[in-house]
PDB file of C-alpha atoms and ligand atoms in Angstrom:
ATOM      1  CA  MET A  20     142.467  89.699  36.907  1.00 97.00           C
ATOM      2  CA  PHE A  21     144.663  89.916  39.977  1.00 98.00           C
ATOM      3  CA  ILE A  22     143.350  88.425  43.244  1.00 98.00           C
ATOM      4  CA  THR A  23     145.172  88.506  46.576  1.00 98.00           C
ATOM      5  CA  PHE A  24     144.608  86.709  49.867  1.00 98.00           C
ATOM      6  CA  GLU A  25     145.378  88.358  53.184  1.00 98.00           C
ATOM      7  CA  GLY A  26     145.021  87.666  56.874  1.00 97.00           C
ATOM      8  CA  GLY A  27     146.903  87.008  60.062  1.00 93.00           C
ATOM      9  CA  GLU A  28     148.475  83.705  60.949  1.00 89.00           C
ATOM     10  CA  GLY A  29     146.226  80.662  61.398  1.00 89.00           C
ATOM     11  CA  VAL A  30     143.269  81.966  59.352  1.00 94.00           C
ATOM     12  CA  GLY A  31     143.631  79.221  56.727  1.00 94.00           C
ATOM     13  CA  LYS A  32     144.857  81.482  53.916  1.00 96.00           C
ATOM     14  CA  SER A  33     147.053  78.888  52.194  1.00 94.00           C
ATOM     15  CA  THR A  34     144.290  76.244  52.248  1.00 96.00           C
ATOM     16  CA  GLN A  35     141.768  78.650  50.730  1.00 98.00           C
ATOM     17  CA  ILE A  36     144.026  80.044  48.015  1.00 98.00           C
ATOM     18  CA  ARG A  37     144.999  76.518  46.986  1.00 98.00           C
ATOM     19  CA  ALA A  38     141.293  75.512  46.930  1.00 98.00           C
ATOM     20  CA  LEU A  39     140.453  78.479  44.681  1.00 98.00           C
ATOM     21  CA  PHE A  40     143.400  77.666  42.415  1.00 98.00           C
ATOM     22  CA  GLU A  41     142.189  74.048  41.957  1.00 98.00           C
ATOM     23  CA  ASN A  42     138.574  75.179  41.530  1.00 98.00           C
ATOM     24  CA  LEU A  43     139.466  77.699  38.792  1.00 98.00           C
ATOM     25  CA  LYS A  44     141.709  75.200  36.995  1.00 98.00           C
ATOM     26  CA  GLU A  45     138.847  72.684  36.951  1.00 98.00           C
ATOM     27  CA  LYS A  46     136.657  75.376  35.371  1.00 96.00           C
ATOM     28  CA  GLY A  47     139.249  75.831  32.611  1.00 97.00           C
ATOM     29  CA  VAL A  48     140.632  79.183  33.780  1.00 98.00           C
ATOM     30  CA  ASP A  49     144.302  79.858  32.973  1.00 98.00           C
ATOM     31  CA  VAL A  50     145.417  80.617  36.530  1.00 98.00           C
ATOM     32  CA  VAL A  51     148.756  81.182  38.265  1.00 98.00           C
ATOM     33  CA  LEU A  52     149.304  80.684  42.003  1.00 98.00           C
ATOM     34  CA  THR A  53     152.075  82.712  43.586  1.00 98.00           C
ATOM     35  CA  ARG A  54     153.057  84.281  46.906  1.00 98.00           C
ATOM     36  CA  GLU A  55     154.876  87.105  48.678  1.00 98.00           C
ATOM     37  CA  PRO A  56     157.517  87.450  49.809  1.00 98.00           C
ATOM     38  CA  GLY A  57     158.635  85.134  47.015  1.00 98.00           C
ATOM     39  CA  GLY A  58     157.060  84.062  43.756  1.00 98.00           C
ATOM     40  CA  CYS A  59     160.241  83.937  41.643  1.00 98.00           C
ATOM     41  CA  LEU A  60     163.810  82.741  42.190  1.00 98.00           C
ATOM     42  CA  THR A  61     165.345  85.960  43.550  1.00 98.00           C
ATOM     43  CA  ALA A  62     162.295  86.893  45.600  1.00 98.00           C
ATOM     44  CA  GLU A  63     162.283  83.433  47.216  1.00 98.00           C
ATOM     45  CA  GLU A  64     165.918  84.071  48.255  1.00 98.00           C
ATOM     46  CA  ILE A  65     164.816  87.358  49.827  1.00 97.00           C
ATOM     47  CA  ARG A  66     161.979  85.491  51.582  1.00 97.00           C
ATOM     48  CA  ASN A  67     164.567  83.125  53.102  1.00 96.00           C
ATOM     49  CA  VAL A  68     166.452  86.095  54.555  1.00 95.00           C
ATOM     50  CA  MET A  69     163.240  87.688  55.885  1.00 94.00           C
ATOM     51  CA  LEU A  70     161.967  84.523  57.510  1.00 92.00           C
ATOM     52  CA  ASN A  71     165.343  83.350  58.812  1.00 88.00           C
ATOM     53  CA  SER A  72     165.068  83.335  62.585  1.00 77.00           C
ATOM     54  CA  SER A  73     168.750  84.113  63.118  1.00 84.00           C
ATOM     55  CA  VAL A  74     168.459  87.420  61.215  1.00 82.00           C
ATOM     56  CA  HIS A  75     167.018  90.334  63.153  1.00 89.00           C
ATOM     57  CA  LEU A  76     165.730  93.007  60.806  1.00 92.00           C
ATOM     58  CA  ASP A  77     164.683  96.520  61.643  1.00 93.00           C
ATOM     59  CA  VAL A  78     161.217  97.336  60.256  1.00 93.00           C
ATOM     60  CA  ILE A  79     162.546  99.747  57.601  1.00 94.00           C
ATOM     61  CA  SER A  80     165.015  97.095  56.440  1.00 95.00           C
ATOM     62  CA  GLN A  81     162.085  94.671  56.227  1.00 95.00           C
ATOM     63  CA  LEU A  82     160.270  97.220  54.081  1.00 96.00           C
ATOM     64  CA  PHE A  83     163.165  97.540  51.633  1.00 97.00           C
ATOM     65  CA  LEU A  84     163.526  93.756  51.401  1.00 97.00           C
ATOM     66  CA  VAL A  85     159.798  93.306  50.813  1.00 98.00           C
ATOM     67  CA  MET A  86     159.888  95.919  48.056  1.00 98.00           C
ATOM     68  CA  ALA A  87     162.991  94.387  46.424  1.00 98.00           C
ATOM     69  CA  SER A  88     161.261  91.018  46.455  1.00 98.00           C
ATOM     70  CA  ARG A  89     158.053  92.588  45.078  1.00 98.00           C
ATOM     71  CA  ARG A  90     159.932  94.251  42.229  1.00 98.00           C
ATOM     72  CA  GLU A  91     161.514  90.947  41.169  1.00 98.00           C
ATOM     73  CA  HIS A  92     158.194  89.114  41.591  1.00 98.00           C
ATOM     74  CA  TYR A  93     156.370  91.758  39.558  1.00 98.00           C
ATOM     75  CA  ILE A  94     158.883  91.720  36.686  1.00 98.00           C
ATOM     76  CA  HIS A  95     159.328  87.951  36.447  1.00 98.00           C
ATOM     77  CA  THR A  96     155.945  86.515  37.433  1.00 98.00           C
ATOM     78  CA  ILE A  97     153.032  88.906  37.903  1.00 98.00           C
ATOM     79  CA  LYS A  98     153.415  91.267  34.937  1.00 98.00           C
ATOM     80  CA  PRO A  99     154.097  88.594  32.286  1.00 98.00           C
ATOM     81  CA  SER A 100     151.237  86.427  33.594  1.00 98.00           C
ATOM     82  CA  LEU A 101     148.748  89.301  33.524  1.00 98.00           C
ATOM     83  CA  GLU A 102     149.954  90.314  30.034  1.00 98.00           C
ATOM     84  CA  GLN A 103     149.290  86.746  28.856  1.00 98.00           C
ATOM     85  CA  GLY A 104     145.721  87.100  30.100  1.00 98.00           C
ATOM     86  CA  LYS A 105     146.164  84.767  33.049  1.00 98.00           C
ATOM     87  CA  LEU A 106     144.329  85.129  36.330  1.00 98.00           C
ATOM     88  CA  VAL A 107     146.921  85.651  39.056  1.00 98.00           C
ATOM     89  CA  LEU A 108     146.270  84.490  42.630  1.00 98.00           C
ATOM     90  CA  CYS A 109     148.767  85.842  45.142  1.00 98.00           C
ATOM     91  CA  ASP A 110     149.164  84.783  48.769  1.00 98.00           C
ATOM     92  CA  ARG A 111     149.842  88.180  50.428  1.00 98.00           C
ATOM     93  CA  PHE A 112     150.661  91.464  48.666  1.00 98.00           C
ATOM     94  CA  ILE A 113     150.516  95.181  49.500  1.00 98.00           C
ATOM     95  CA  ASP A 114     148.079  94.834  52.418  1.00 98.00           C
ATOM     96  CA  SER A 115     150.558  92.593  54.270  1.00 98.00           C
ATOM     97  CA  THR A 116     153.100  95.390  53.927  1.00 98.00           C
ATOM     98  CA  PHE A 117     150.647  97.933  55.371  1.00 97.00           C
ATOM     99  CA  VAL A 118     149.822  95.641  58.266  1.00 96.00           C
ATOM    100  CA  TYR A 119     153.180  94.000  59.066  1.00 94.00           C
ATOM    101  CA  GLN A 120     155.538  96.907  58.338  1.00 94.00           C
ATOM    102  CA  GLY A 121     153.053  99.342  59.831  1.00 87.00           C
ATOM    103  CA  LEU A 122     150.200 101.631  58.899  1.00 73.00           C
ATOM    104  CA  ASP A 123     152.435 104.469  60.193  1.00 85.00           C
ATOM    105  CA  TYR A 124     154.358 104.141  56.932  1.00 89.00           C
ATOM    106  CA  PHE A 125     151.237 104.180  54.725  1.00 92.00           C
ATOM    107  CA  ASP A 126     152.467 106.939  52.341  1.00 95.00           C
ATOM    108  CA  ASP A 127     156.023 105.582  52.123  1.00 96.00           C
ATOM    109  CA  ILE A 128     154.660 102.115  51.375  1.00 97.00           C
ATOM    110  CA  LEU A 129     152.397 103.464  48.634  1.00 96.00           C
ATOM    111  CA  TYR A 130     155.314 105.368  47.114  1.00 97.00           C
ATOM    112  CA  LEU A 131     157.708 102.384  47.172  1.00 97.00           C
ATOM    113  CA  HIS A 132     154.975 100.064  45.932  1.00 98.00           C
ATOM    114  CA  GLY A 133     154.387 102.439  43.021  1.00 98.00           C
ATOM    115  CA  LEU A 134     158.083 102.307  42.190  1.00 98.00           C
ATOM    116  CA  ALA A 135     158.179  98.503  42.397  1.00 98.00           C
ATOM    117  CA  THR A 136     155.008  97.716  40.447  1.00 98.00           C
ATOM    118  CA  GLY A 137     153.863 100.872  38.661  1.00 98.00           C
ATOM    119  CA  GLY A 138     151.106 101.062  41.265  1.00 97.00           C
ATOM    120  CA  LEU A 139     149.509  97.666  40.622  1.00 98.00           C
ATOM    121  CA  MET A 140     146.598  97.055  42.979  1.00 98.00           C
ATOM    122  CA  PRO A 141     144.613  93.823  43.234  1.00 98.00           C
ATOM    123  CA  ASP A 142     141.166  93.684  41.619  1.00 98.00           C
ATOM    124  CA  ILE A 143     139.890  91.627  44.540  1.00 98.00           C
ATOM    125  CA  THR A 144     141.425  91.014  47.951  1.00 98.00           C
ATOM    126  CA  PHE A 145     140.067  88.357  50.288  1.00 98.00           C
ATOM    127  CA  LEU A 146     140.730  89.235  53.898  1.00 98.00           C
ATOM    128  CA  LEU A 147     140.313  86.065  55.926  1.00 98.00           C
ATOM    129  CA  ASP A 148     139.181  87.067  59.365  1.00 98.00           C
ATOM    130  CA  ALA A 149     138.783  85.050  62.542  1.00 97.00           C
ATOM    131  CA  ASP A 150     138.932  85.604  66.275  1.00 95.00           C
ATOM    132  CA  PRO A 151     142.460  85.156  67.720  1.00 93.00           C
ATOM    133  CA  GLU A 152     141.094  82.470  70.070  1.00 91.00           C
ATOM    134  CA  ILE A 153     140.416  80.386  66.965  1.00 92.00           C
ATOM    135  CA  THR A 154     143.585  81.212  65.010  1.00 90.00           C
ATOM    136  CA  LEU A 155     145.802  80.579  68.031  1.00 88.00           C
ATOM    137  CA  SER A 156     144.264  77.201  68.739  1.00 87.00           C
ATOM    138  CA  ARG A 157     144.701  76.214  65.065  1.00 85.00           C
ATOM    139  CA  MET A 158     148.355  77.283  65.201  1.00 83.00           C
ATOM    140  CA  THR A 159     148.973  75.452  68.447  1.00 82.00           C
ATOM    141  CA  GLN A 160     147.705  72.266  66.799  1.00 82.00           C
ATOM    142  CA  ARG A 161     149.718  72.823  63.616  1.00 78.00           C
ATOM    143  CA  GLY A 162     152.929  74.323  65.065  1.00 72.00           C
ATOM    144  CA  ILE A 163     154.713  77.543  64.121  1.00 64.00           C
ATOM    145  CA  GLU A 164     156.021  77.632  60.550  1.00 64.00           C
ATOM    146  CA  ASN A 165     158.365  80.602  60.548  1.00 61.00           C
ATOM    147  CA  HIS A 166     159.794  83.079  63.024  1.00 56.00           C
ATOM    148  CA  MET A 167     157.443  85.882  61.986  1.00 61.00           C
ATOM    149  CA  ASP A 168     154.534  83.673  63.066  1.00 65.00           C
ATOM    150  CA  SER A 169     153.543  84.162  66.650  1.00 68.00           C
ATOM    151  CA  LEU A 170     151.461  82.553  69.349  1.00 69.00           C
ATOM    152  CA  ASP A 171     151.063  85.846  71.178  1.00 83.00           C
ATOM    153  CA  PHE A 172     147.360  86.703  71.631  1.00 85.00           C
ATOM    154  CA  GLN A 173     148.008  90.460  71.646  1.00 89.00           C
ATOM    155  CA  ARG A 174     149.895  90.277  68.349  1.00 88.00           C
ATOM    156  CA  HIS A 175     147.064  88.338  66.706  1.00 90.00           C
ATOM    157  CA  GLU A 176     144.596  90.895  68.003  1.00 93.00           C
ATOM    158  CA  THR A 177     146.726  93.799  66.697  1.00 93.00           C
ATOM    159  CA  LEU A 178     147.136  92.226  63.259  1.00 93.00           C
ATOM    160  CA  ARG A 179     143.397  91.604  63.083  1.00 96.00           C
ATOM    161  CA  THR A 180     142.547  95.180  64.059  1.00 96.00           C
ATOM    162  CA  SER A 181     145.017  96.583  61.496  1.00 96.00           C
ATOM    163  CA  TYR A 182     143.591  94.429  58.724  1.00 97.00           C
ATOM    164  CA  LEU A 183     140.017  95.383  59.577  1.00 98.00           C
ATOM    165  CA  SER A 184     140.831  99.090  59.655  1.00 96.00           C
ATOM    166  CA  LEU A 185     142.689  98.760  56.348  1.00 96.00           C
ATOM    167  CA  ALA A 186     139.542  97.208  54.859  1.00 98.00           C
ATOM    168  CA  THR A 187     137.671 100.434  55.613  1.00 97.00           C
ATOM    169  CA  PHE A 188     140.170 102.340  53.384  1.00 94.00           C
ATOM    170  CA  PHE A 189     139.493 100.003  50.451  1.00 96.00           C
ATOM    171  CA  PRO A 190     135.861  98.910  50.842  1.00 97.00           C
ATOM    172  CA  ASN A 191     135.357  98.050  47.153  1.00 96.00           C
ATOM    173  CA  ARG A 192     138.483  95.934  46.862  1.00 98.00           C
ATOM    174  CA  ILE A 193     138.790  94.171  50.203  1.00 98.00           C
ATOM    175  CA  HIS A 194     136.190  91.504  50.949  1.00 98.00           C
ATOM    176  CA  ILE A 195     136.125  90.419  54.571  1.00 98.00           C
ATOM    177  CA  ILE A 196     135.590  86.666  54.735  1.00 98.00           C
ATOM    178  CA  ASP A 197     134.516  84.985  57.952  1.00 98.00           C
ATOM    179  CA  ALA A 198     137.188  82.295  58.362  1.00 97.00           C
ATOM    180  CA  SER A 199     136.061  81.024  61.748  1.00 96.00           C
ATOM    181  CA  GLY A 200     134.069  78.053  60.448  1.00 95.00           C
ATOM    182  CA  PHE A 201     134.887  74.928  58.491  1.00 95.00           C
ATOM    183  CA  PRO A 202     137.099  75.338  55.385  1.00 96.00           C
ATOM    184  CA  HIS A 203     134.185  74.576  53.011  1.00 98.00           C
ATOM    185  CA  GLU A 204     132.103  77.340  54.659  1.00 98.00           C
ATOM    186  CA  THR A 205     134.919  79.839  54.153  1.00 98.00           C
ATOM    187  CA  PHE A 206     135.393  78.697  50.572  1.00 98.00           C
ATOM    188  CA  ALA A 207     131.698  79.137  49.737  1.00 98.00           C
ATOM    189  CA  GLN A 208     131.973  82.869  50.556  1.00 98.00           C
ATOM    190  CA  ILE A 209     135.058  83.236  48.345  1.00 98.00           C
ATOM    191  CA  GLU A 210     133.507  81.322  45.457  1.00 98.00           C
ATOM    192  CA  LYS A 211     130.436  83.563  45.566  1.00 97.00           C
ATOM    193  CA  VAL A 212     132.517  86.749  45.105  1.00 98.00           C
ATOM    194  CA  VAL A 213     134.606  85.211  42.291  1.00 97.00           C
ATOM    195  CA  GLU A 214     131.432  83.991  40.589  1.00 95.00           C
ATOM    196  CA  LYS A 215     129.990  87.516  40.688  1.00 94.00           C
ATOM    197  CA  GLN A 216     133.100  89.532  39.804  1.00 92.00           C
ATOM    198  CA  PHE A 217     134.986  87.216  37.465  1.00 89.00           C
ATOM    199  CA  PHE A 218     132.596  84.798  35.768  1.00 88.00           C
ATOM    200  CA  SER A 219     129.689  87.201  35.334  1.00 84.00           C
ATOM    201  CA  THR A 220     131.930  89.738  33.513  1.00 75.00           C
ATOM    202  CA  ARG A 221     133.535  87.276  31.039  1.00 74.00           C
TER     203      ARG A 221
HETATM  204  P1  TMP B  20     153.269  83.455  55.054  1.00 71.97           P
HETATM  205  O1  TMP B  20     153.907  82.140  54.911  1.00 71.97           O
HETATM  206  O2  TMP B  20     152.119  83.488  55.984  1.00 71.97           O
HETATM  207  O3  TMP B  20     152.948  84.073  53.730  1.00 71.97           O
HETATM  208  O4  TMP B  20     154.387  84.341  55.787  1.00 71.97           O
HETATM  209  C1  TMP B  20     155.063  85.359  55.227  1.00 71.97           C
HETATM  210  C2  TMP B  20     155.498  86.330  56.297  1.00 71.97           C
HETATM  211  O5  TMP B  20     155.987  87.497  55.638  1.00 71.97           O
HETATM  212  C3  TMP B  20     154.369  86.766  57.220  1.00 71.97           C
HETATM  213  O6  TMP B  20     154.821  86.717  58.558  1.00 71.97           O
HETATM  214  C4  TMP B  20     154.124  88.214  56.860  1.00 71.97           C
HETATM  215  C5  TMP B  20     155.440  88.642  56.260  1.00 71.97           C
HETATM  216  N1  TMP B  20     155.282  89.719  55.264  1.00 71.97           N
HETATM  217  C6  TMP B  20     155.628  91.005  55.639  1.00 71.97           C
HETATM  218  O7  TMP B  20     156.076  91.225  56.756  1.00 71.97           O
HETATM  219  N2  TMP B  20     155.459  92.022  54.738  1.00 71.97           N
HETATM  220  C7  TMP B  20     154.959  91.826  53.466  1.00 71.97           C
HETATM  221  O8  TMP B  20     154.808  92.785  52.693  1.00 71.97           O
HETATM  222  C8  TMP B  20     154.606  90.484  53.101  1.00 71.97           C
HETATM  223  C9  TMP B  20     154.056  90.231  51.724  1.00 71.97           C
HETATM  224  C10 TMP B  20     154.777  89.471  54.029  1.00 71.97           C
END
């Protein structure tokens, strides 16, 4: 099974994916935690270029870099792990590309994604959703982590709207999780879906 986590900045994505990873390990599941951009040596190098604040990248160049990193990640981490029967948890995947590189490029993204991964889509995607008022105040407390992160209210609002409209394209795959409360409240919603879709089918 392949599970991805998505959401704008400050929604608590990394905390939740790590919590699910630990929870599944405790239950004896053979699970791999990975991320995009990144997830293998070459793809992490590409991530460094993408998130380097001194490099300005045009959106199409970003798209090619994301897809190069995805190809490497797919070959070296995702595909072998899935073939070994492992459950793969990935922090960001195709939906980040739709949202960050732009829904205007939907068909191009699908085509390039098909080339990079043979068309691999997640079985479950958790979209962590919270009001920008909340995500911005969390980020202000924590500080910005990379140059693609932003404290701009409008940008948070735009990312949120794009994610929510994307969820309407993939209603069976994308589960919208209310991430505005305490971390344990968010996690309870995630655990419920995994319980239903993973454990009940084993
Ligand atoms: P993260 O640490 O929150 O995962 O940050 C990774 C950044 O990479 C985030 O700003 C979104 C960006 N990104 C894209 O622009 N396109 C993509 O396809 C992916 C996976 C990430």
